[in-house]
């Protein structure tokens, strides 16, 4: 009794640290692990190539001087996608500097600018449709230009049959650092430009899968009853389908298209996320804060998305990073089976060409893209492992014993 | 009560699995060897029977003529067997030995009519025969199972007199009933042979007049009417007639006929998936027996593995890919042991780019003849055939092969002339008015189009990429659009494409009606580019019912000239075939249809390797 | 050595210190604990959770996982003088001289320890729900212990097991052998645990909160059972609990532990009548007394300190009611001192703190109680 | 337990229907339809008319002109062991055939309409199609053939997609007789091969997976392919489990030591290594004459395997491999490709599970009993740690089948994966449905197997 009367005798609380959300804590813990660091470094490198690909490998000079003065053919040839990605990277970099603005607000600004930039670019940017890759080389050879600054790899990924010389299946040399493909394209340039596809396939397809999975799983977990019953049948059906056959069927019947492929990968990959989310939501539904939220009469949308989703989505993160790795592998497998993309460079497709229609094994076509796939998948898996270790409370507890 | 599952049980389980697998293997192999034994047994039995019969005949004092080489006496030297008889005079001629062929895909069905395997055709040619065939050098029809024939003046009735000494490989005689049966069987809608049925739709009826004469009645006069009738695959009534249609449709190995070779296995229980198919010499062959004992077809799916096997001498024949060809033709070591054949045949067909002139009821850019001519002149065919086809292609000017009589020798190739082409395009109203590098018409319509091509083919892909670059130089934006074959067929059927590239296979005398006649513009026809030229129609109609060859050829020449001028297609090139053969095999000759048949080959005694 | 006339303690824990390596560095869970158990005696060890009770018991059997745990100092003397009741059934072939010589269990190798565990010293745990292997039947698990330590045939072992189950009051023992743990209730499982522990007639039973997870009625049954068995076999029990009532009823001697050390030690009578240490007093104050409505329950303020971050001096001083800001308390850790004969405490505020040095509480209470 | 299994087996039916429905409708709504590649395989070029004929034939045979849902219903009926017969399964007795022939022979229709055989077929097909007695069919046919308009109307009803051109052939024929003749041939082509389900004839029958576009029975093709895939997996699974369990236990026992860290890292690396790259590299370096020619490139047996003895032996010609060793020799590379990625997940799981168990209460009890470390690990921890591995088995078996798709394609092994990919490429609907069904069955069966195994391994689980 006595002690309670005197609040001074109670130990003073420590000066309050900024409260950190569970997610932030997990992410911080994860980035502290060396496996995750290696993984993130590699993904960063791939992302860098994906963003700045057109500036790294292009047949068009960055700058050159002709009789008409100095101009940049490369800028002229940037596609709308190139411009949007570059512009958004710039915006993101600038926004990161405004540390004081709230993170959510910055994301909103970023998205807003993104929409504006995309619309503007799609309206304004009209790159030439008929591209003559060799024109600048020919112009330089004919001394029409005084000087020109080329990109590091002076070939575009689809720059083929140059000057009608035999450029097919050249092994790596000073001119072509990674050799050339069966169509005479520079492999190094294709490798760089393929980064974008590798990233896009991983992120978009996993994103789609997560969206579907979380929504279906969330609904199943929250409502249970017949929604759950129906959903579980759907989950059962989709988990019993041999996914690879379904994928191959999809691609074989609907044709090769990058976006279609991502959507299909998403459509077939949601089952795991749904099961995860369902289990989480079933647990969460019983928890007091959710009961309280319901009791307060909050609308369903608010209960589901504001109160339950942030708490239930963490384990999904782990499987998402494995999912991204899986999607890249699947894309390369499909490409390898000859169901991949045609003109756009993709690692799997290059690896497929290594087997050689000509019956000749071209090692550079196997090693470079193959190991690019390997390192990327490895990186994602490392991140996933680190994330799992960071989240897994059991391991934490064990470490404290 | 004891430990239910520990490490020891685990190991025991593993061992059990291993033992079970081993047992399984053992049983499989025992089965296979049992099959082999029983096969040998049946062959032995059959030979025993034959010997008994022979002995009986001898005992009864009948003069016996064997059906092997000595039986050739009743065959005229310039008949169908002249070419087989020719090498027999060579000093090193000998019978025996095998020829080993590679197959690049699995053959799942040998039964004629219903098999859709490309390679089945190869086997069928050795096992089954038709009423007449073309001489490989002169390309004239020569008698096979029919000894002569008469054609009515209107070309509607063809009467074949059949040989009376022909037997099937089981010794049963061949008669007119088999011909009638063959036709009926093909036309039986329950038999899964829609393709042959469509082909023989031109024939109204086949009737037998006595055992050795058949009459074919055609529905309409047609210059190829005889080809249709003479080429019919002869099915033995006593053999194929024993099956219901359903049995026939589901059968796998029913390959049986009068030919010089027969299936080594019993046709009734041949099963796919063995990795090889063997043909043996038909000992009861009615004609001149070939020298080679056995033809073995090995299935090797991998390009590389096939090449290795050929190098090692495990294969006698090898068709390289263009890339391999470039490397192999300079391979001294290989050329020491192998002979190289590079040849072009009329049946090789041609490649083309088709320009669609009408889409959704509106004429397209390509409706203008000048544009089509310009496109042809922008296409550097010589360069492409040299680079992409590694020299295995010859640019062509029209649908008729230059080796055949149909081609007009006076027609000159359109040159590769980009400047001229640009001028022509300008004349047609296309120039770059807004400075974006793409030319457009006066009303601002940009010259852009999509080229569709089959996605599965590496070669078409390269071609499309190449063309894209070439057209870009003239300010034309072309987008390659690879399509899955079925989708491509559908798009072509619906006429929904700007331009496409494919090839047509050739026949000895082609019929342009199907492709260029305006009749075929309507649904289902092959004039999917909506090309209409009334003069051409008239010429084709006339030629088709002209039975006199010289007159017909004159008409074809005119057709060729018109097509060249109009350029409904950009005719790209005819292709060459390349073939490596083991030098051990002699009398391998080039003929107009390619390489002569195995029946004409022989291996000198010293060089023989197999089946000794 | 000087006490040849006195009965030798069965187990003597001397200055035991155990620490654990954790993410926050090395943590001392047990810090200089001294305890003795005499044959036939029940030692009650009381304290809040996390004060090192269980670790002390586990250390006795070397069951502390190493790493992350490690023994820093001390010894545990084991002196299995054959008692007349149990005979030498499990000691066949041992050197009679060594029997009288205490051995340090901490110096025993893993092999040697395996002979001791379950045989001489058995242990039961607080979580009967998880302390049995779920994939083996109850019978298999009891038999395992019997076959390991006794040279008997399987059928004899089954008999022993049935007897053991019957001893702990399980009806239809023979058929219960074939039952899996999950098919039994918590109380039954704890009985099985006890039967398993007792099947080899150990001399010492370490009971680590054997009743915590059970219903109150079952608790009483189990404790009653333990008392009965102890009386029958004359074994010693180290009863670890946080329930003072349980101690009062079952123990002869009480050791109160706080923050890895023993803060008060004495016979049940002494400690309950006259708790010396403020912590013990606090414990008693926070215990409801039946029938006294005037008495207001008092709690001990604050929490058990984090063993990684112990307060300086007396670890209890931040929570101590007697603490007046003495430098003594904040600077020096009070040693365990004998305040009255056989009653030890470690607190600077208890009278007589000038006297003597800290020594081991070699208490003779056993004779007093059992006399 | 038995009732549980039966219930699970019954529950498989709706799931399987769902599985096949998804795949079926994916195909049904695809542009280009199915079967197009048959044209492709029949040679690069098919003349328009012939192509159309082939397409029409397949449309009739597989009912492609029907709505997708009807097609699917037909397929299910065909596969289901209990269902309705269809016309192709109907046969006539000899007496019935004779009676029909008599009617035809007595009729004056016969001489006017050409060869008897074709009319025979028409009547028979009609009888089957309408499920009426052959003798009745004769009168139906006679009516239809006499009244050309009625006949045409019926044909239109029969196949709504029929081309105007074909109908015109009938109407534009000059004489009445020719019209009848054309009508007959048209009717015949429309009736032949068209299968109709006879709802009047429910029956218990063998499940029929139909006929592949390439003409072979799907069941036959699967019977050849499935054992090969099963063989690959039967060899792979124990290897994967062995390695995973051993490394898992070892890593758990040496937690935090170099082996634990190194194996963890290596496992993730192996797991990430694309099978396609591994396959390409293995073939190109280990099975290539130019480098190391240790292993064969393709297939399951050598060509001479037929004539080999079973066990290896030394004969006059030196060492002979023998059938057994030959097969094993061919299996090394594919099995390696299937294995190396598989045990990463399992090993990690085993490690975690062993760690959990080693720390668990019951292990403390066991230790307190005086059981030796070895026994603790292999008698108590081992068995409990296996439980999560059994759970994973349900997902690892289907995953292996997916893996074998790639491996079989790389090493040209004629298994189910290769068949499935070929079917997809060929757009061979029946074959693809067959492989999907088998794949789904394997997935579901492995789930049931998992549950049964779990019940056997864990006494706490029972399905009473």
mmCIF file of N, CA and C in Angstrom, chain A residues 62 120 164:
data_model
loop_
_atom_site.group_PDB
_atom_site.id
_atom_site.type_symbol
_atom_site.label_atom_id
_atom_site.label_comp_id
_atom_site.label_asym_id
_atom_site.label_seq_id
_atom_site.Cartn_x
_atom_site.Cartn_y
_atom_site.Cartn_z
ATOM 1 N N UNK A 62 24.633 7.652 -77.238
ATOM 2 C CA UNK A 62 24.036 8.540 -76.242
ATOM 3 C C UNK A 62 24.058 9.971 -76.776
ATOM 4 N N UNK A 120 1.216 11.101 -69.481
ATOM 5 C CA UNK A 120 1.972 12.066 -70.299
ATOM 6 C C UNK A 120 2.864 11.341 -71.281
ATOM 7 N N UNK A 164 25.152 -7.530 -92.342
ATOM 8 C CA UNK A 164 25.138 -8.768 -93.111
ATOM 9 C C UNK A 164 26.401 -9.594 -92.971
#
